[in-house]
Amino acid sequence: MLSLSVNSPIPNTLVPLKLNPSRPQTRLFSSVSLRKLQVKASSAEVAFKEEEKYSDEGVSPTRGLSEELPPGLSRKAMPKHVAVIMDGNARWARKRGLPSSEGHQAGVQSLRELIELCCKWGIKVLTVFAFSYDNWVRPKVEVDFLMSLEGIRISVIGDSSKLPTNLQKLIRDAEEATRENSNFQLIVAVSYSGKYDIIQACKGIAQKVKEGVVELDDIDETLVEQELETNCTDHPYPDLLIRTSGELRVSNFLLWQLAYTEFFFVQPLWPDFGKDEFVDALTAFQKRQRRYGGRDS
Amino acid sequence: MSSGSTLGVGSALHSFLVFQMEKSNCSRARQILDSLVSFLRKFIFRILSMGPLPNHIAFIMDGNRRYAKKLNLIDGAGHKVGFLAVTSMLKFCYELGVRNVTIYAFSIDNFKRSPEEVQSLMELMQEKIEGLIKDESIVNCYGVRVYFVGNLKLLSEPVRLAAERAMLATAKNSKAVLSICVAYTSTNEIVNAVEESVEEKWNQITVLEASGAGYGLIKLGGIEHHESEPLIKLVDIEKHMYMAVAPDPDIIIRTSGEARLSNFLLWQSAFCYLYSPSVLWPEIGLRHFLWAILNFQRHHSYLNKKGEQLQHLLQDGF
């Protein structure tokens, strides 16, 4: 299922990476070589070429921060935190008679585009929900791509204990290395259960009560919020949730955090979700009136 | 009596009788029409019930005020008309055989509104709650047990008392359940469940210690050979939820086109089908109800598959 073709173990300390456009890109993934990583993955040839293309263009994907927004969108009314349920990879592949790994690969491409758009348009946090481990077909390559984006902070929520140990380490190291970055945060939900998040918050609170740090009377919404796995970000509540492939449900993704989130359900399958669809979602979001139970007037 | 006046009385009586008959013919026609509509509806429901039916439908009744504005009604009238929509939706649900219905009547967030609106909503609620207890009310017709779900301590005294009376009065009904969420938010419900779960565990340990059986069990983590046992489980939290009186909803319908939950049933809606028609709540009708059921039936097999997969995931974790 997972084909992780990493030659040597990743060194303990990863240095945050800055793409230098003037640097001659003679080696594939030469930017990554700064961290002395040896990657032997013939199946990832295609992806490497893609990376080369980015490097050759000499432009960091996150550089154009003041890029003009499409007509009709206002920067002020941009959601701070967008959550996405990336549904439909397998269906997309089936429709084309391709193996499901192709579907997941196409899905990864969609995600990359979305990350870049979010960075450019001032969205601070993006949380993505991957339904199954299958989405991590070539995790090393994806993590490297993410690390190449300037100022991005990577966080992972959910139960990563069932992933292969080297992948777990990869994730931990990436989180550690990018912890101080503040331009943009990507939260990846791996085997995440909204219900379990609340239960583990409850266990954490119970522990604190036992230790005397917290009184029973002190248990309130703020305390629960601080114990949830989304405490890795300053904006734990998504403003907008997008789910692709036409399913009209949340499927045990973030539950507590979606209290006042605007839902946007779209028909296209995840690999077909691109800039146009995202603009539609943002336009619809900006038109909505969010009253939080009160009244406008 | 002279023959003239008898004739006069007679013709007056005759006109009166003719008038009454015409009136009753009108209402008769009305009655026949109503029966026909009702028959057709029940026929459609019978066909629908050949497919999977939802066990629990929840409603977020949005759009009363917008409706009032649209029709230039006075403030507060929208909510009154909205109540009529509630009774017809309840009728459809119980006729179809949906055993559990939940409505989001008043959120804790709604206390933020102007005092006048809050007051008029409280008065309306009290009036309607008292109406529920009457013999001819819809809940008694369909044998519905009523629960008021939420932080009832936040309600004014008369409303809270009326709610408690209604819960008592309908306690013997057992055909169906109506959960009315007042002074409710899901986050408040979850915090309350967390608090009660923690308190329960704390008390258990304290009791063990007091009886001496807990000697050496100072750690809340438990007995040594139970060290690996999680402190608090899914079932502990679920049983302390206000909504433990009903299973999780199968469909949540929010009217007026808004696609958000507004802090309603966040925990319980994990796998639920979300339907947000653009119609305003007072205008909701049979066709929207049918559409929701049909779509539920269409997605049902998908849900079963996914639900099973995720259930296993949950069970492993807990």
Coordinates of C-alpha atoms in Angstrom, one line a residue:
Chain A
M1 CA 0.0 0.0 0.0
L2 CA 2.6 2.5 1.0
S3 CA 5.7 2.6 -1.1
L4 CA 8.3 4.5 0.7
S5 CA 11.5 4.3 -1.0
V6 CA 13.9 6.1 1.2
N7 CA 17.4 5.1 1.2
S8 CA 18.9 6.5 4.3
P9 CA 17.3 7.5 7.5
I10 CA 16.5 11.2 7.8
P11 CA 18.9 13.1 10.0
N12 CA 17.5 14.4 13.3
T13 CA 17.6 18.0 12.6
L14 CA 16.0 19.3 9.5
V15 CA 17.0 22.8 8.5
P16 CA 14.1 24.9 7.2
L17 CA 14.5 25.4 3.6
K18 CA 14.6 28.5 1.5
L19 CA 14.4 28.2 -2.3
N20 CA 17.2 30.2 -3.9
P21 CA 16.2 30.9 -7.5
S22 CA 19.7 31.8 -8.6
R23 CA 21.2 28.6 -7.4
P24 CA 21.9 26.3 -10.4
Q25 CA 19.6 23.4 -10.3
T26 CA 21.8 20.7 -11.6
R27 CA 20.7 17.9 -9.4
L28 CA 17.2 16.7 -9.0
F29 CA 15.9 17.8 -5.7
S30 CA 19.2 19.6 -5.1
S31 CA 17.4 22.0 -2.7
V32 CA 16.6 18.9 -0.6
S33 CA 20.2 17.8 -0.7
L34 CA 20.9 20.7 1.6
R35 CA 19.6 18.4 4.2
K36 CA 21.7 15.5 2.9
L37 CA 18.8 13.3 2.0
Q38 CA 19.3 10.5 -0.4
V39 CA 16.1 9.5 -2.1
K40 CA 16.0 6.5 -4.3
A41 CA 12.6 6.3 -5.9
S42 CA 12.3 5.5 -9.6
S43 CA 8.6 5.7 -9.3
A44 CA 8.9 9.2 -8.2
E45 CA 10.8 10.3 -11.3
V46 CA 7.8 12.2 -12.5
A47 CA 7.4 14.1 -9.3
F48 CA 11.0 15.0 -9.3
K49 CA 10.7 16.5 -12.7
E50 CA 7.8 18.5 -11.4
E51 CA 9.9 19.8 -8.6
E52 CA 12.6 20.7 -11.0
K53 CA 10.1 22.7 -13.0
Y54 CA 9.2 24.7 -9.9
S55 CA 12.9 25.3 -9.1
D56 CA 13.7 26.2 -12.7
E57 CA 11.0 28.8 -12.8
G58 CA 12.9 30.4 -10.0
V59 CA 9.8 31.5 -8.2
S60 CA 8.8 30.3 -4.8
P61 CA 5.2 29.3 -4.8
T62 CA 4.6 31.4 -1.7
R63 CA 6.4 34.5 -2.9
G64 CA 3.5 36.3 -4.6
L65 CA 1.8 37.2 -1.4
S66 CA 0.2 40.2 -2.8
E67 CA -1.0 38.5 -5.9
E68 CA -4.2 40.0 -7.2
L69 CA -7.4 38.2 -6.1
P70 CA -9.8 37.1 -8.8
P71 CA -12.6 39.6 -9.4
G72 CA -15.4 39.6 -6.8
L73 CA -13.3 38.4 -3.9
S74 CA -12.2 40.7 -1.1
R75 CA -9.0 40.1 0.8
K76 CA -10.5 41.4 4.0
A77 CA -13.4 38.9 3.9
M78 CA -11.1 35.9 3.3
P79 CA -11.7 33.0 5.7
K80 CA -8.8 32.7 8.1
H81 CA -9.1 28.9 8.4
V82 CA -10.3 26.7 5.6
A83 CA -11.0 23.0 6.1
V84 CA -11.3 20.5 3.3
I85 CA -12.5 16.9 3.1
M86 CA -10.7 15.6 0.0
D87 CA -13.2 13.0 -1.1
G88 CA -13.3 11.3 -4.5
N89 CA -9.8 10.1 -5.5
A90 CA -10.8 6.5 -5.8
R91 CA -13.9 7.3 -7.8
W92 CA -12.0 9.6 -10.1
A93 CA -9.5 6.8 -10.9
R94 CA -12.3 4.2 -11.4
K95 CA -14.1 6.5 -13.8
R96 CA -11.0 6.6 -15.9
G97 CA -10.1 2.9 -15.6
L98 CA -7.0 3.8 -13.7
P99 CA -5.6 2.2 -10.6
S100 CA -6.5 4.0 -7.4
S101 CA -2.9 5.2 -6.8
E102 CA -3.3 7.4 -9.9
G103 CA -6.4 8.9 -8.3
H104 CA -4.5 9.6 -5.1
Q105 CA -1.6 11.1 -7.0
A106 CA -4.0 13.4 -8.9
G107 CA -5.5 14.3 -5.6
V108 CA -2.1 15.3 -4.2
Q109 CA -1.8 17.6 -7.2
S110 CA -5.1 19.3 -6.3
L111 CA -3.9 19.7 -2.8
R112 CA -0.6 21.3 -3.8
E113 CA -2.5 23.8 -5.9
L114 CA -4.8 24.6 -3.1
I115 CA -2.0 25.1 -0.7
E116 CA -0.4 27.6 -3.0
L117 CA -3.6 29.5 -3.6
C118 CA -4.2 29.7 0.2
C119 CA -0.7 31.1 0.7
K120 CA -1.2 33.7 -2.0
W121 CA -4.6 34.8 -0.9
G122 CA -4.0 35.3 2.8
I123 CA -5.6 32.3 4.2
K124 CA -3.7 31.5 7.4
V125 CA -4.7 27.9 8.1
L126 CA -5.7 25.0 5.9
T127 CA -6.8 21.7 7.5
V128 CA -7.2 18.7 5.2
F129 CA -8.9 15.4 5.9
A130 CA -7.4 12.4 4.2
F131 CA -9.8 9.5 4.4
S132 CA -7.3 6.7 4.3
Y133 CA -3.6 6.0 4.4
D134 CA -3.7 5.5 0.6
N135 CA -3.5 9.2 0.1
W136 CA 0.1 9.0 1.3
V137 CA 1.4 7.1 -1.7
R138 CA 4.7 8.9 -1.9
P139 CA 4.8 10.7 1.4
K140 CA 8.5 11.6 1.3
V141 CA 8.0 13.5 -1.9
E142 CA 5.0 15.4 -0.5
V143 CA 6.7 16.3 2.7
D144 CA 9.7 17.6 0.8
F145 CA 7.4 19.7 -1.4
L146 CA 5.8 21.2 1.7
M147 CA 9.1 21.9 3.3
S148 CA 10.1 23.8 0.2
L149 CA 7.4 26.3 0.7
E150 CA 8.5 29.4 2.6
G151 CA 7.2 30.0 6.0
I152 CA 4.9 27.1 6.1
R153 CA 4.2 25.3 9.3
I154 CA 3.2 21.7 9.2
S155 CA 1.1 20.0 11.9
V156 CA -0.4 16.6 11.9
I157 CA -3.5 15.6 14.0
G158 CA -5.1 12.3 14.4
D159 CA -3.7 8.9 15.1
S160 CA -0.5 8.4 13.3
S161 CA 0.5 5.4 15.3
K162 CA -0.6 3.0 12.7
L163 CA 1.7 4.5 10.0
P164 CA 5.1 3.0 9.3
T165 CA 7.7 4.2 11.8
N166 CA 9.9 5.9 9.3
L167 CA 6.9 7.9 8.1
Q168 CA 6.0 8.8 11.7
K169 CA 9.5 10.1 12.2
L170 CA 9.3 12.0 8.9
I171 CA 6.2 13.7 10.2
R172 CA 7.6 14.5 13.6
D173 CA 10.7 15.9 12.2
A174 CA 8.8 18.0 9.7
E175 CA 6.6 19.4 12.5
E176 CA 9.6 20.1 14.6
A177 CA 11.5 21.9 11.9
T178 CA 8.6 24.1 10.8
R179 CA 7.2 24.9 14.3
E180 CA 8.4 28.5 14.3
N181 CA 7.1 29.3 10.8
S182 CA 4.1 31.7 10.8
N183 CA 3.2 32.6 7.2
F184 CA 0.8 29.7 6.7
Q185 CA -0.1 26.6 8.6
L186 CA -1.1 23.3 7.0
I187 CA -2.8 20.8 9.3
V188 CA -3.1 17.3 8.0
A189 CA -5.6 15.1 9.6
V190 CA -4.4 11.5 9.5
S191 CA -6.8 8.8 10.8
Y192 CA -8.5 11.6 12.6
S193 CA -11.8 11.2 14.5
G194 CA -13.7 14.2 15.7
K195 CA -15.3 12.1 18.4
Y196 CA -12.0 10.7 19.6
D197 CA -10.5 14.2 19.7
I198 CA -13.2 15.2 22.2
I199 CA -12.7 12.1 24.2
Q200 CA -8.9 12.6 24.4
A201 CA -9.5 16.2 25.5
C202 CA -11.8 14.8 28.2
K203 CA -9.1 12.4 29.3
G204 CA -6.6 15.2 29.4
I205 CA -8.9 17.3 31.5
A206 CA -9.6 14.4 33.9
Q207 CA -5.8 14.0 34.3
K208 CA -5.5 17.7 35.1
V209 CA -8.3 17.5 37.7
K210 CA -6.6 14.5 39.3
E211 CA -3.3 16.5 39.4
G212 CA -5.1 19.4 41.0
V213 CA -4.2 21.7 38.2
V214 CA -7.8 22.3 37.4
E215 CA -11.0 22.2 39.5
L216 CA -14.2 20.5 38.4
D217 CA -15.9 23.9 38.3
D218 CA -13.2 25.3 36.0
I219 CA -14.2 22.9 33.2
D220 CA -15.6 25.2 30.4
E221 CA -15.5 25.5 26.7
T222 CA -12.2 27.3 26.7
L223 CA -10.6 24.5 28.6
V224 CA -11.9 21.9 26.2
E225 CA -10.8 23.9 23.2
Q226 CA -7.2 24.0 24.7
E227 CA -7.2 20.2 25.1
L228 CA -8.3 19.4 21.6
E229 CA -5.7 18.4 19.0
T230 CA -6.3 21.6 17.1
N231 CA -4.5 23.4 19.9
C232 CA -1.6 23.5 17.6
T233 CA -3.0 26.6 16.0
D234 CA -4.3 30.0 17.0
H235 CA -7.3 29.6 14.7
P236 CA -8.8 26.2 15.6
Y237 CA -12.2 27.0 14.2
P238 CA -12.6 26.7 10.4
D239 CA -14.5 29.5 8.8
L240 CA -15.2 27.4 5.7
L241 CA -15.5 23.7 5.2
I242 CA -15.4 22.3 1.6
R243 CA -16.2 18.7 0.8
T244 CA -15.9 17.4 -2.7
S245 CA -17.7 14.6 -4.6
G246 CA -21.2 15.5 -3.5
E247 CA -21.4 13.8 -0.2
L248 CA -23.5 15.9 2.2
R249 CA -22.0 15.0 5.6
V250 CA -19.0 15.6 7.8
S251 CA -18.0 12.0 8.4
N252 CA -16.5 12.4 11.8
F253 CA -14.0 15.1 10.7
L254 CA -13.7 18.1 13.1
L255 CA -16.9 18.2 15.1
W256 CA -16.5 20.6 18.0
Q257 CA -14.5 22.9 15.8
L258 CA -17.2 23.1 13.1
A259 CA -19.7 24.8 15.4
Y260 CA -20.1 27.9 13.3
T261 CA -18.3 26.9 10.1
E262 CA -20.0 27.6 6.8
F263 CA -20.3 24.4 4.8
F264 CA -19.8 24.2 1.1
F265 CA -20.5 20.9 -0.6
V266 CA -19.5 20.6 -4.2
Q267 CA -20.1 17.9 -6.9
P268 CA -16.6 17.7 -8.5
L269 CA -14.4 14.9 -7.3
W270 CA -11.3 16.0 -5.4
P271 CA -8.8 15.6 -8.3
D272 CA -11.0 17.9 -10.3
F273 CA -11.2 20.6 -7.7
G274 CA -9.1 23.4 -8.9
K275 CA -8.7 27.2 -8.8
D276 CA -12.1 27.9 -10.3
E277 CA -14.0 25.7 -7.9
F278 CA -12.1 27.3 -5.0
V279 CA -13.0 30.7 -6.2
D280 CA -16.6 29.7 -6.3
A281 CA -16.4 28.4 -2.7
L282 CA -14.8 31.6 -1.5
T283 CA -17.3 33.8 -3.4
A284 CA -20.2 32.0 -1.8
F285 CA -18.5 32.2 1.6
Q286 CA -18.0 35.9 1.3
K287 CA -21.7 36.4 0.4
R288 CA -22.9 34.6 3.5
Q289 CA -24.1 36.4 6.6
R290 CA -22.7 34.9 9.7
R291 CA -24.8 35.9 12.7
Y292 CA -23.6 33.4 15.4
G293 CA -27.1 33.2 16.8
G294 CA -27.6 36.9 17.2
R295 CA -29.1 39.4 14.9
D296 CA -27.6 41.8 12.3
S297 CA -29.8 44.7 13.3
Chain B
M1 CA -100.5 34.1 14.8
S2 CA -101.6 35.5 11.5
S3 CA -100.7 33.5 8.3
G4 CA -98.6 36.4 7.1
S5 CA -96.2 36.4 10.0
T6 CA -96.0 32.6 9.9
L7 CA -95.0 32.9 6.2
G8 CA -92.5 35.6 7.2
V9 CA -91.0 33.4 9.9
G10 CA -91.1 30.4 7.6
S11 CA -89.2 32.1 4.8
A12 CA -86.7 33.5 7.3
L13 CA -86.2 30.1 8.6
H14 CA -85.9 28.7 5.1
S15 CA -83.3 31.3 4.1
F16 CA -81.4 30.5 7.3
L17 CA -81.5 26.8 6.6
V18 CA -80.4 27.3 3.0
F19 CA -77.5 29.5 4.2
Q20 CA -76.4 26.9 6.7
M21 CA -76.5 24.2 4.2
E22 CA -74.4 26.2 1.7
K23 CA -71.9 26.9 4.4
S24 CA -71.7 23.3 5.4
N25 CA -71.4 22.3 1.8
C26 CA -68.3 24.5 1.6
S27 CA -66.8 23.1 4.7
R28 CA -67.9 19.7 3.4
A29 CA -66.0 20.2 0.2
R30 CA -63.1 21.3 2.3
Q31 CA -63.3 18.2 4.4
I32 CA -63.4 16.0 1.3
L33 CA -60.4 17.8 -0.1
D34 CA -58.5 17.5 3.2
S35 CA -59.2 13.8 3.3
L36 CA -58.1 13.3 -0.2
V37 CA -54.8 15.1 0.4
S38 CA -54.3 13.2 3.6
F39 CA -55.0 9.9 1.8
L40 CA -52.5 10.7 -1.0
R41 CA -49.9 11.7 1.5
K42 CA -50.3 8.5 3.4
F43 CA -50.1 6.6 0.2
I44 CA -46.8 8.3 -0.7
F45 CA -45.5 7.6 2.7
R46 CA -46.4 3.9 2.4
I47 CA -44.4 3.7 -0.8
L48 CA -41.5 5.5 0.8
S49 CA -41.5 3.1 3.7
M50 CA -40.6 0.3 1.4
G51 CA -37.1 1.8 1.4
P52 CA -34.9 2.6 4.4
L53 CA -36.4 5.2 6.6
P54 CA -34.6 7.6 8.9
N55 CA -35.0 6.8 12.6
H56 CA -34.4 10.4 13.6
I57 CA -34.8 13.7 11.8
A58 CA -33.6 17.0 13.3
F59 CA -34.7 20.5 12.2
I60 CA -33.0 23.9 12.5
M61 CA -35.9 26.2 12.0
D62 CA -34.3 29.2 10.3
G63 CA -36.0 32.0 8.5
N64 CA -39.0 33.0 10.7
R65 CA -37.9 36.6 10.9
R66 CA -37.1 36.9 7.3
Y67 CA -40.5 35.5 6.4
A68 CA -42.2 38.1 8.6
K69 CA -40.2 40.8 6.9
K70 CA -41.1 39.4 3.5
L71 CA -44.8 39.5 4.2
N72 CA -44.6 42.8 6.2
L73 CA -45.9 41.1 9.3
I74 CA -45.4 42.6 12.8
D75 CA -42.3 41.5 14.8
G76 CA -42.9 38.1 16.4
A77 CA -45.5 37.0 13.9
G78 CA -42.9 35.1 11.9
H79 CA -42.3 32.8 14.9
K80 CA -46.0 32.2 15.4
V81 CA -46.3 31.1 11.7
G82 CA -43.2 29.1 12.2
F83 CA -44.9 27.1 14.9
L84 CA -47.6 26.0 12.4
A85 CA -44.8 24.7 10.2
V86 CA -43.5 22.7 13.2
T87 CA -46.8 21.0 13.7
S88 CA -47.1 20.0 10.1
M89 CA -43.5 18.7 10.0
L90 CA -44.1 16.7 13.1
K91 CA -47.3 15.3 11.6
F92 CA -45.4 14.2 8.5
C93 CA -42.6 12.6 10.5
Y94 CA -44.8 10.6 12.8
E95 CA -47.2 9.6 10.0
L96 CA -44.2 8.3 8.0
G97 CA -43.0 6.4 11.0
V98 CA -39.9 8.4 12.0
R99 CA -39.7 7.7 15.7
N100 CA -37.5 10.5 16.8
V101 CA -37.7 14.2 16.0
T102 CA -35.5 17.0 17.4
I103 CA -36.0 20.7 16.9
Y104 CA -33.6 23.5 17.6
A105 CA -36.0 25.9 19.3
F106 CA -33.7 28.3 21.1
S107 CA -30.0 28.4 21.3
I108 CA -27.9 29.8 24.2
D109 CA -26.5 32.2 21.5
N110 CA -30.1 33.5 21.0
F111 CA -30.0 35.1 24.4
K112 CA -27.7 37.7 22.7
R113 CA -30.7 39.1 20.8
S114 CA -32.7 42.1 21.9
P115 CA -34.5 41.6 25.3
E116 CA -37.8 42.3 23.6
E117 CA -37.3 39.5 21.1
V118 CA -36.1 37.1 23.7
Q119 CA -39.0 37.9 25.9
S120 CA -41.6 37.4 23.1
L121 CA -39.9 34.1 22.2
M122 CA -40.0 32.9 25.8
E123 CA -43.7 33.8 26.0
L124 CA -44.4 32.0 22.8
M125 CA -42.6 29.0 24.0
Q126 CA -44.4 28.9 27.3
E127 CA -47.7 29.2 25.4
K128 CA -46.9 26.4 23.0
I129 CA -45.4 24.1 25.7
E130 CA -48.7 24.4 27.7
G131 CA -50.5 23.6 24.5
L132 CA -48.6 20.4 24.1
I133 CA -50.0 19.0 27.3
K134 CA -53.6 19.4 26.1
D135 CA -55.4 16.2 25.2
E136 CA -56.0 17.1 21.6
S137 CA -52.4 18.2 21.0
I138 CA -50.3 16.5 18.4
V139 CA -48.0 14.8 20.9
N140 CA -50.9 13.0 22.5
C141 CA -52.4 12.1 19.1
Y142 CA -49.3 10.3 18.1
G143 CA -48.2 9.1 21.6
V144 CA -45.1 11.3 21.6
R145 CA -42.8 11.6 24.7
V146 CA -41.4 15.1 25.0
Y147 CA -38.0 16.0 26.3
F148 CA -36.6 19.4 26.8
V149 CA -32.9 19.3 25.9
G150 CA -30.4 21.9 27.1
N151 CA -29.3 23.9 30.0
L152 CA -32.8 24.5 31.4
K153 CA -31.4 26.4 34.4
L154 CA -30.9 29.3 32.0
L155 CA -34.6 29.6 31.3
S156 CA -36.9 31.9 33.2
E157 CA -38.8 30.2 35.9
P158 CA -42.3 29.9 34.3
V159 CA -40.9 28.5 31.1
R160 CA -38.8 26.0 32.9
L161 CA -41.7 24.9 35.1
A162 CA -43.9 24.5 32.0
A163 CA -41.2 22.4 30.4
E164 CA -40.9 20.1 33.4
R165 CA -44.7 19.7 33.5
A166 CA -44.8 18.8 29.9
M167 CA -42.0 16.2 30.3
L168 CA -43.9 14.7 33.2
A169 CA -47.3 14.7 31.5
T170 CA -45.9 12.9 28.4
A171 CA -43.7 10.5 30.2
K172 CA -46.0 7.6 29.6
N173 CA -46.1 8.1 25.9
S174 CA -44.0 5.6 24.1
K175 CA -44.7 5.6 20.4
A176 CA -42.3 8.4 19.5
V177 CA -40.0 11.0 20.9
L178 CA -39.8 14.7 20.4
S179 CA -36.6 16.5 21.7
I180 CA -37.0 20.2 21.9
C181 CA -33.6 21.9 22.3
V182 CA -34.0 25.1 24.4
A183 CA -31.1 27.0 26.0
Y184 CA -29.0 24.5 24.1
T185 CA -25.7 24.6 22.3
S186 CA -23.7 21.5 21.4
T187 CA -20.5 22.8 23.0
N188 CA -22.3 23.5 26.2
E189 CA -23.7 19.9 26.1
I190 CA -20.3 18.5 25.5
V191 CA -18.7 20.5 28.3
N192 CA -21.5 19.3 30.6
A193 CA -20.9 15.7 29.6
V194 CA -17.1 16.1 30.1
E195 CA -17.7 17.6 33.5
E196 CA -20.1 14.9 34.6
S197 CA -17.8 12.1 33.3
V198 CA -14.8 13.5 35.1
E199 CA -16.9 13.9 38.3
E200 CA -18.2 10.4 38.1
K201 CA -14.7 8.9 37.7
W202 CA -13.5 11.1 40.5
N203 CA -16.3 9.9 42.8
Q204 CA -15.7 6.3 41.9
I205 CA -12.0 6.5 42.9
T206 CA -12.9 8.4 46.1
V207 CA -15.4 5.7 47.1
L208 CA -12.8 3.0 46.4
E209 CA -10.3 4.8 48.5
A210 CA -12.7 5.4 51.4
S211 CA -13.7 1.8 51.5
G212 CA -10.1 0.7 51.8
A213 CA -10.3 -1.3 48.6
G214 CA -8.6 1.6 46.9
Y215 CA -5.5 1.3 49.0
G216 CA -2.6 2.0 46.7
L217 CA -4.9 3.2 44.0
I218 CA -4.1 6.9 44.5
K219 CA -3.5 7.3 40.8
L220 CA -6.7 8.1 38.9
G221 CA -5.2 6.0 36.3
G222 CA -6.5 3.0 38.2
I223 CA -5.4 -0.3 39.5
E224 CA -2.0 -1.5 38.3
H225 CA -3.3 -4.3 36.1
H226 CA -5.8 -1.9 34.7
E227 CA -3.2 0.7 33.9
S228 CA -3.7 0.3 30.2
E229 CA -7.4 0.8 30.5
P230 CA -8.4 4.2 29.3
L231 CA -9.7 6.5 32.0
I232 CA -12.8 7.8 30.2
K233 CA -14.5 6.1 27.3
L234 CA -16.8 7.0 24.5
V235 CA -19.8 5.5 26.4
D236 CA -19.1 7.6 29.5
I237 CA -19.4 10.8 27.6
E238 CA -22.4 9.7 25.5
K239 CA -24.4 8.7 28.5
H240 CA -24.0 12.2 30.0
M241 CA -25.1 14.0 26.9
Y242 CA -28.5 15.8 27.1
M243 CA -29.4 14.1 23.8
A244 CA -28.8 10.6 25.2
V245 CA -32.6 10.3 25.1
A246 CA -32.5 9.7 21.3
P247 CA -30.2 8.0 18.8
D248 CA -28.0 10.1 16.5
P249 CA -30.0 11.9 13.8
D250 CA -30.0 10.5 10.3
I251 CA -30.9 13.8 8.7
I252 CA -30.5 17.4 9.8
I253 CA -32.6 19.8 7.8
R254 CA -31.8 23.5 8.0
T255 CA -34.1 25.9 6.2
S256 CA -33.4 29.3 4.6
G257 CA -30.4 28.1 2.7
E258 CA -27.8 28.6 5.4
A259 CA -25.4 25.7 5.4
R260 CA -24.0 25.6 8.9
L261 CA -24.8 23.8 12.1
S262 CA -24.7 26.9 14.5
N263 CA -23.6 24.7 17.4
F264 CA -26.4 22.2 17.0
L265 CA -25.8 18.4 17.6
L266 CA -22.1 18.7 16.6
W267 CA -21.3 15.4 18.3
Q268 CA -24.3 13.5 17.1
S269 CA -24.1 14.7 13.5
A270 CA -20.8 13.0 12.7
F271 CA -22.3 10.7 10.0
C272 CA -25.6 12.5 9.5
Y273 CA -26.9 13.6 6.1
L274 CA -27.2 17.5 6.0
Y275 CA -29.9 19.0 3.9
S276 CA -30.2 22.8 3.5
P277 CA -33.1 23.8 1.3
S278 CA -33.4 27.5 0.5
V279 CA -37.0 27.7 1.6
L280 CA -37.8 29.8 4.8
W281 CA -39.0 27.8 7.7
P282 CA -42.6 28.9 7.8
E283 CA -42.8 27.9 4.1
I284 CA -41.5 24.4 4.4
G285 CA -43.9 21.8 3.0
L286 CA -44.4 18.2 2.1
R287 CA -42.3 18.4 -1.0
H288 CA -39.2 19.5 0.9
F289 CA -39.8 16.7 3.4
L290 CA -40.2 14.1 0.6
W291 CA -37.0 15.4 -1.1
A292 CA -35.0 15.0 2.2
I293 CA -36.3 11.4 2.6
L294 CA -35.6 10.4 -1.0
N295 CA -32.1 11.7 -0.8
F296 CA -31.5 10.0 2.5
Q297 CA -32.6 6.7 0.9
R298 CA -30.3 7.3 -2.1
H299 CA -27.2 7.9 0.2
H300 CA -28.1 5.3 2.7
S301 CA -26.0 2.4 1.3
Y302 CA -23.0 4.6 1.1
L303 CA -23.5 5.6 4.7
N304 CA -23.8 2.1 5.9
K305 CA -20.5 1.1 4.3
K306 CA -18.6 4.1 5.5
G307 CA -20.2 4.0 8.9
E308 CA -19.2 0.5 9.4
Q309 CA -15.6 1.2 8.5
L310 CA -15.4 4.1 10.8
Q311 CA -17.2 2.3 13.6
H312 CA -14.5 -0.3 13.6
L313 CA -11.9 2.5 13.8
L314 CA -13.7 4.0 16.7
Q315 CA -14.1 0.7 18.5
D316 CA -10.4 -0.1 18.1
G317 CA -9.4 3.3 19.6
F318 CA -11.6 3.1 22.6

